[in-house]
Short mmCIF file of C-alpha atoms in Angstrom, two decimals:
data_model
loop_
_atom_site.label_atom_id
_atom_site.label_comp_id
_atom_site.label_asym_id
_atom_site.label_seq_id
_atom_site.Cartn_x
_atom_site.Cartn_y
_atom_site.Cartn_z
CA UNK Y 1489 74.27 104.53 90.21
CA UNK Y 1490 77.43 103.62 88.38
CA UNK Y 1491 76.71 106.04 85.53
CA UNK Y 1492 75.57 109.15 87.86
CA UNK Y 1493 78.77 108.07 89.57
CA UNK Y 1494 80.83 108.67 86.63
CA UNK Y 1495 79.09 112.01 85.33
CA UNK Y 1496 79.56 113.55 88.63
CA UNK Y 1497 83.00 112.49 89.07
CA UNK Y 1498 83.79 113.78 85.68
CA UNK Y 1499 82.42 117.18 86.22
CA UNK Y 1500 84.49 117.85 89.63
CA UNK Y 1501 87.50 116.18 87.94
CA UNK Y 1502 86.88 119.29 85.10
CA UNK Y 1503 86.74 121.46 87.78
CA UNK Y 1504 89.84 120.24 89.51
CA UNK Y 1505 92.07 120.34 86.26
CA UNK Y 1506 91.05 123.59 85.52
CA UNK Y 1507 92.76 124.86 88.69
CA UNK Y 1508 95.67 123.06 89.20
CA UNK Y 1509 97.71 125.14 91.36
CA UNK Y 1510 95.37 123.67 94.29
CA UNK Y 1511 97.34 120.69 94.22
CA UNK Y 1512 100.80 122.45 94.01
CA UNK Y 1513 99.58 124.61 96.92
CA UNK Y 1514 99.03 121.84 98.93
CA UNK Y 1515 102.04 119.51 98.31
CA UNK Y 1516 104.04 123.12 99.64
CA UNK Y 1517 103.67 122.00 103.60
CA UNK Y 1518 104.61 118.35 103.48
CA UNK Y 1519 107.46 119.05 100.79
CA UNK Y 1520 108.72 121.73 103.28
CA UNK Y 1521 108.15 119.00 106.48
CA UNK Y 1522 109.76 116.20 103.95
CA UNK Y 1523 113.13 117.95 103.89
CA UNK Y 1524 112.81 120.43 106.77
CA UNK Y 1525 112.31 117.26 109.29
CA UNK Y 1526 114.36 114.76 107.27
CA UNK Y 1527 117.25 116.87 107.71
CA UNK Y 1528 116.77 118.70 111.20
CA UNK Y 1529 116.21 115.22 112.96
CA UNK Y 1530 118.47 112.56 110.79
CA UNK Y 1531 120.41 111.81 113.63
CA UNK Y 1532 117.53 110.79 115.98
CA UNK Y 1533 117.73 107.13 114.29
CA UNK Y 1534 121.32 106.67 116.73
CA UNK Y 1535 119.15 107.05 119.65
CA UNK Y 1536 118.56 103.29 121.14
CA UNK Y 1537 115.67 101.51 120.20
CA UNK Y 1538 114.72 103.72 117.43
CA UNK Y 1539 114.77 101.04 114.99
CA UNK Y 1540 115.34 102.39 111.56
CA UNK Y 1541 118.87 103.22 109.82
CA UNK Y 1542 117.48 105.94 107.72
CA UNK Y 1543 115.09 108.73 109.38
CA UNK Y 1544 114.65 109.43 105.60
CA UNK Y 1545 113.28 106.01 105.10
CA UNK Y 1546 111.28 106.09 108.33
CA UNK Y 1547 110.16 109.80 107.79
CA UNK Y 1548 108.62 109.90 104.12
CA UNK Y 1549 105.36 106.97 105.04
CA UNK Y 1550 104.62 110.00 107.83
CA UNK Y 1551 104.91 113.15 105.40
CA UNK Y 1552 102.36 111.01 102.72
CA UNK Y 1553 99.69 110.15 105.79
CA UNK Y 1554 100.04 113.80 107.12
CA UNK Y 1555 99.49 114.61 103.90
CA UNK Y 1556 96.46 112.35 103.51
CA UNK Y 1557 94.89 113.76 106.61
CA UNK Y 1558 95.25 117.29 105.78
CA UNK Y 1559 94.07 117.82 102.11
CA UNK Y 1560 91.05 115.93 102.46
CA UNK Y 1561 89.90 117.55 106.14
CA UNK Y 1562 89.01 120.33 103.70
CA UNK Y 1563 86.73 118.71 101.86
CA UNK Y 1564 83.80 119.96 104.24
CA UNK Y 1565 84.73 123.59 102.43
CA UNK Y 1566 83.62 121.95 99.08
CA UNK Y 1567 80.21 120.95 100.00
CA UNK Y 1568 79.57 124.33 101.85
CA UNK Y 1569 80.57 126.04 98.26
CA UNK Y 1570 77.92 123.77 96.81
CA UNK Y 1571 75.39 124.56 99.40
CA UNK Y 1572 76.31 127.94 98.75
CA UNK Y 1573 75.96 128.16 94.84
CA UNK Y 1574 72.86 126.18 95.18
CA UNK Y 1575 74.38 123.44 93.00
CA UNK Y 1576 73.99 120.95 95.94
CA UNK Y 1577 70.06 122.01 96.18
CA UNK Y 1578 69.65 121.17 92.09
CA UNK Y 1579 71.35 117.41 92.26
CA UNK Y 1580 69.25 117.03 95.29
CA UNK Y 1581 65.82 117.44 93.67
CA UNK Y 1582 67.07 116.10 90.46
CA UNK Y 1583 66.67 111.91 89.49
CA UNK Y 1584 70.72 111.12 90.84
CA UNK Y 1585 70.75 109.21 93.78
CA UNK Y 1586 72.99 110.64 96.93
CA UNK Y 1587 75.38 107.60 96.98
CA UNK Y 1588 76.36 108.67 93.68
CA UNK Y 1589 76.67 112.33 94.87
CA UNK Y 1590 78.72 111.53 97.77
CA UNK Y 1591 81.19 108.61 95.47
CA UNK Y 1592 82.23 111.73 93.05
CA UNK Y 1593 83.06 113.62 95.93
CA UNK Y 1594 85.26 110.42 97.70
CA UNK Y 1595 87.08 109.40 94.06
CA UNK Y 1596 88.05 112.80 92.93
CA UNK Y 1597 89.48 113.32 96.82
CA UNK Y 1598 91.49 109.56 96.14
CA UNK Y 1599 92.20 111.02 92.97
CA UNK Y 1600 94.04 113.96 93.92
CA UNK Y 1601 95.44 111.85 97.38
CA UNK Y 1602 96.88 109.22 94.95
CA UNK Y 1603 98.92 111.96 92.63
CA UNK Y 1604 100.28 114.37 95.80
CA UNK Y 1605 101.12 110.82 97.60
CA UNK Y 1606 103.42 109.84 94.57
CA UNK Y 1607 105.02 112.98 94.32
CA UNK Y 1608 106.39 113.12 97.69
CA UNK Y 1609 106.97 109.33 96.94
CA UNK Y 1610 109.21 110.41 94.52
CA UNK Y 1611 110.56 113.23 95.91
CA UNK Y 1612 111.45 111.29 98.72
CA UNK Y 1613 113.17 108.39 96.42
CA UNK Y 1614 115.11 111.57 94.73
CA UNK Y 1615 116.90 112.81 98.15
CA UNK Y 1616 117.62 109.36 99.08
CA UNK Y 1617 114.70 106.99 100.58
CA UNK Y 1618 115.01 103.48 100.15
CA UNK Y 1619 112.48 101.13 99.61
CA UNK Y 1620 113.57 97.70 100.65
CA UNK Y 1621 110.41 95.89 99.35
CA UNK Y 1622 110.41 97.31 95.90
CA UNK Y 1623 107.73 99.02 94.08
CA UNK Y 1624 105.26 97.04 96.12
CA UNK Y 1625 106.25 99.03 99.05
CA UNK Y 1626 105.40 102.82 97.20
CA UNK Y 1627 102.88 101.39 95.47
CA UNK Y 1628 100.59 100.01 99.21
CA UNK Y 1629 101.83 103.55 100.57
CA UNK Y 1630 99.71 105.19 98.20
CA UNK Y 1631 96.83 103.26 98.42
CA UNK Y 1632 96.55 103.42 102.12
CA UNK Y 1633 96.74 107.05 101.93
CA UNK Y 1634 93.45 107.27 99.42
CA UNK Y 1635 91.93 105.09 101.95
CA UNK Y 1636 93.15 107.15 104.75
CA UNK Y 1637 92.14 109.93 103.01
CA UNK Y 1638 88.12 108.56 101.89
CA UNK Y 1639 88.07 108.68 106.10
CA UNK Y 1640 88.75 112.49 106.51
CA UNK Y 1641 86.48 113.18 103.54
CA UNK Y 1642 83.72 111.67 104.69
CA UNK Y 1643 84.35 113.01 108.47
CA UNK Y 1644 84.13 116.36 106.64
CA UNK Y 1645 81.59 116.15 104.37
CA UNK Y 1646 79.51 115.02 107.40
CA UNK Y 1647 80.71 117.47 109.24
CA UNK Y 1648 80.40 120.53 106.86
CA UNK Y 1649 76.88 118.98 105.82
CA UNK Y 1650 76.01 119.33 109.30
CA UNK Y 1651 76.94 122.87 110.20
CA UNK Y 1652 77.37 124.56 107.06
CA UNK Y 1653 79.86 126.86 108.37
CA UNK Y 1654 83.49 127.12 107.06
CA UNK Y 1655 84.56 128.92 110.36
CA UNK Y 1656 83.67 125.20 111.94
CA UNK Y 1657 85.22 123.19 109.21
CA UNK Y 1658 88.81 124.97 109.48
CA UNK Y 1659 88.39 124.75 113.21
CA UNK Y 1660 87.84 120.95 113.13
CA UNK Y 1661 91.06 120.77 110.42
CA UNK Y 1662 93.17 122.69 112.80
CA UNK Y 1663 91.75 120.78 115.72
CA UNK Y 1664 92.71 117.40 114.39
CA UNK Y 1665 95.69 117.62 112.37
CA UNK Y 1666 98.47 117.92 114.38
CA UNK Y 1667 97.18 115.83 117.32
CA UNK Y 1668 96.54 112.53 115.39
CA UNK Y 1669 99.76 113.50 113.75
CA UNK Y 1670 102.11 113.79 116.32
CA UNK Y 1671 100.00 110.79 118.70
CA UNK Y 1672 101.07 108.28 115.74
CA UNK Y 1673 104.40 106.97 114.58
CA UNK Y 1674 104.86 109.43 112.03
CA UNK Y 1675 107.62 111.22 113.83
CA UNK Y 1676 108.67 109.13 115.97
CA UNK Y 1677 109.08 105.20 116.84
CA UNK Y 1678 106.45 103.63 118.96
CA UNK Y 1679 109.22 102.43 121.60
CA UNK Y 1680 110.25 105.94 122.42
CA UNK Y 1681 107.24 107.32 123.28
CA UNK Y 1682 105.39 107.52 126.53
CA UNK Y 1683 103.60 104.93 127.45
CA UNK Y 1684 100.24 106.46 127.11
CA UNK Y 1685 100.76 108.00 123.77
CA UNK Y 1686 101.54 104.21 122.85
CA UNK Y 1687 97.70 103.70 123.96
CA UNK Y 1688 96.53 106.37 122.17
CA UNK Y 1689 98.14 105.72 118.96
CA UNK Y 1690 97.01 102.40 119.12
CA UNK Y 1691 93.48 103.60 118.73
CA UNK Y 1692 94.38 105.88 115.79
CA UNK Y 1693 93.31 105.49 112.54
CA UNK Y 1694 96.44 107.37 111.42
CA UNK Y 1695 98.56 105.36 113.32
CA UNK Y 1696 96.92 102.24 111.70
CA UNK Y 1697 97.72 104.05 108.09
CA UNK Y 1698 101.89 104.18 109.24
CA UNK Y 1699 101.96 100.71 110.33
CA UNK Y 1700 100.39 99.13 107.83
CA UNK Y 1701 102.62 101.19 105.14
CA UNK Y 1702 105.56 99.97 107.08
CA UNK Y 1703 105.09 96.76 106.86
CA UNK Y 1704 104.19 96.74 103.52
CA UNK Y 1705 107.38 99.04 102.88
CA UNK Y 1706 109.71 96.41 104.83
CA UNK Y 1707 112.31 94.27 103.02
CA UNK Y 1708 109.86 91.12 104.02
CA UNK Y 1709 106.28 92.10 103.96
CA UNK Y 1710 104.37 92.03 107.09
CA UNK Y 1711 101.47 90.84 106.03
CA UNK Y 1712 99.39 90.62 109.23
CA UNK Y 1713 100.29 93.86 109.55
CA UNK Y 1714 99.38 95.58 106.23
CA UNK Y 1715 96.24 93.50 106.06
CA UNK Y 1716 95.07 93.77 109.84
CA UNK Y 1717 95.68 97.48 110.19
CA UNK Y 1718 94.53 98.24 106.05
CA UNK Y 1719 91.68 95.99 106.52
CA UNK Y 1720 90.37 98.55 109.85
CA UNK Y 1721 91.24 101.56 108.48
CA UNK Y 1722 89.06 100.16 104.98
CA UNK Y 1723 86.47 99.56 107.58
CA UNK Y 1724 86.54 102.80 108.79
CA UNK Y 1725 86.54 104.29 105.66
CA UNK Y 1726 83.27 102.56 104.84
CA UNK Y 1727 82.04 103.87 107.66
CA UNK Y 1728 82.74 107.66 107.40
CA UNK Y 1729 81.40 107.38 103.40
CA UNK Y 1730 78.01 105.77 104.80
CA UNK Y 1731 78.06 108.46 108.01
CA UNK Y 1732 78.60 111.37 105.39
CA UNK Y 1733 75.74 110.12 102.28
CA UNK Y 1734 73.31 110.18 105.61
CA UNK Y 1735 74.16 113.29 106.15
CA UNK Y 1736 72.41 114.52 102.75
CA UNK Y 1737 69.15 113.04 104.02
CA UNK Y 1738 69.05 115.54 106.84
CA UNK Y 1739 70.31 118.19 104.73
CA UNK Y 1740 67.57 117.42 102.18
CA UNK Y 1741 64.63 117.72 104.71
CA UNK Y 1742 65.63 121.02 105.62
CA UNK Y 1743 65.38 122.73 102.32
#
């Protein structure tokens, strides 16, 4: 399994460097939202009960888990283009086992999560961000956004598995983007918003992404914070990879 792993990883990773302008593409939105929103709304942080000094500081953990969501909703596309090519079909009948097939797919989408999440990291640092908790902080950011990330893969490799239509995978992406977006705390504190949006959010996996990056991007680490909310959204991730590697058993009895 490990070795299969590895071999297919390596070959998408191949793939992947050879067009790099995917990833620039990509970074274009939340770069634009990074300094678009960090500048349009700075002064929302004087508003009572907002709780933050810097909407800079509060705004960059939302750009990275927007990001997080959005890249890796497309991953869906991916597996149709191997269903497509018939490459999907060949590993399928070959001796490589479809955990293996489906770990490639989730550590080259961490992969490319991890380097887009430090960049606006950075980027953010560069126009001013603090972070209070030192490079512990940036660092638990990122890794909560590969997580965060492994969950919308696998929700769209299932998905795309399932219906082998890109028409239906865009339509989920646009579907679910903006709505777990804006029902979170990426925008906005939790204090300010209506009272049933506070229930929703508190059901959402990318609400449990911002608060555990916030605590773990605090001056003091909130530790029953970063660990309750990481350790559900891990469980959740778990769950989408397992949902998704199903998924190619169907698949496979159909062709």
């Amino acid at each position: 399994m490990i070795r299969q792993t590895w071999w297919l990883t390596h070959r998408q990773l191949k793939a992947l460097a050879r067009q790099p302008g995917v990833l620039v593409i990509t970074l274009m939105q939340p770069v634009v939202w990074l300094f678009l929103f960090g500048n349009l709304f700075r002064r929302i942080v004087d508003l009572p009960g907002f709780g933050a000094g810097s909407y800079l500081d509060y705004l960059v953990p939302g750009i990275v888990v927007m990001n997080a969501v959005s890249a890796n909703m497309w991953a869906g596309m991916t597996t149709i283009d191997e269903i497509e090519r018939g490459t999907l079909d060949r590993f399928l009948t070959a001796p490589v086992r479809r955990g293996a097939i489906m770990n490639a797919n989730v550590i080259v989408a961490a992969a490319s999560t991890a380097l887009q999440s430090t960049i606006i990291v950075l980027l953010g640092w560069a126009a001013g961000a603090h972070y209070p908790g030192g490079v512990f902080g940036p660092v638990a950011l990122v890794v909560l956004s590969m997580v965060l990330g492994t969950v919308f893969t696998g929700l769209s490799n299932a998905f795309g598995m399932a219906v082998r239509q890109r028409e239906s995978v865009i339509g989920l992406s646009i579907f679910l983007l903006l709505p777990l977006t804006f029902l979170s705390t990426a925008f906005m504190a939790e204090s300010l918003m209506p009272g049933w949006m506070q229930g929703v959010a508190a059901a959402n996996p990318v609400n449990w992404s911002l608060e555990a990056a916030r605590g773990a991007l605090a001056a003091s680490v909130d530790w029953p914070m970063l660990l309750g909310r990481g350790g559900w959204l891990l469980a959740l991730a778990a769950a989408m990879v397992w949902l998704s590697t199903l998924t190619f058993g169907g698949y496979q009895r159909k062709v």
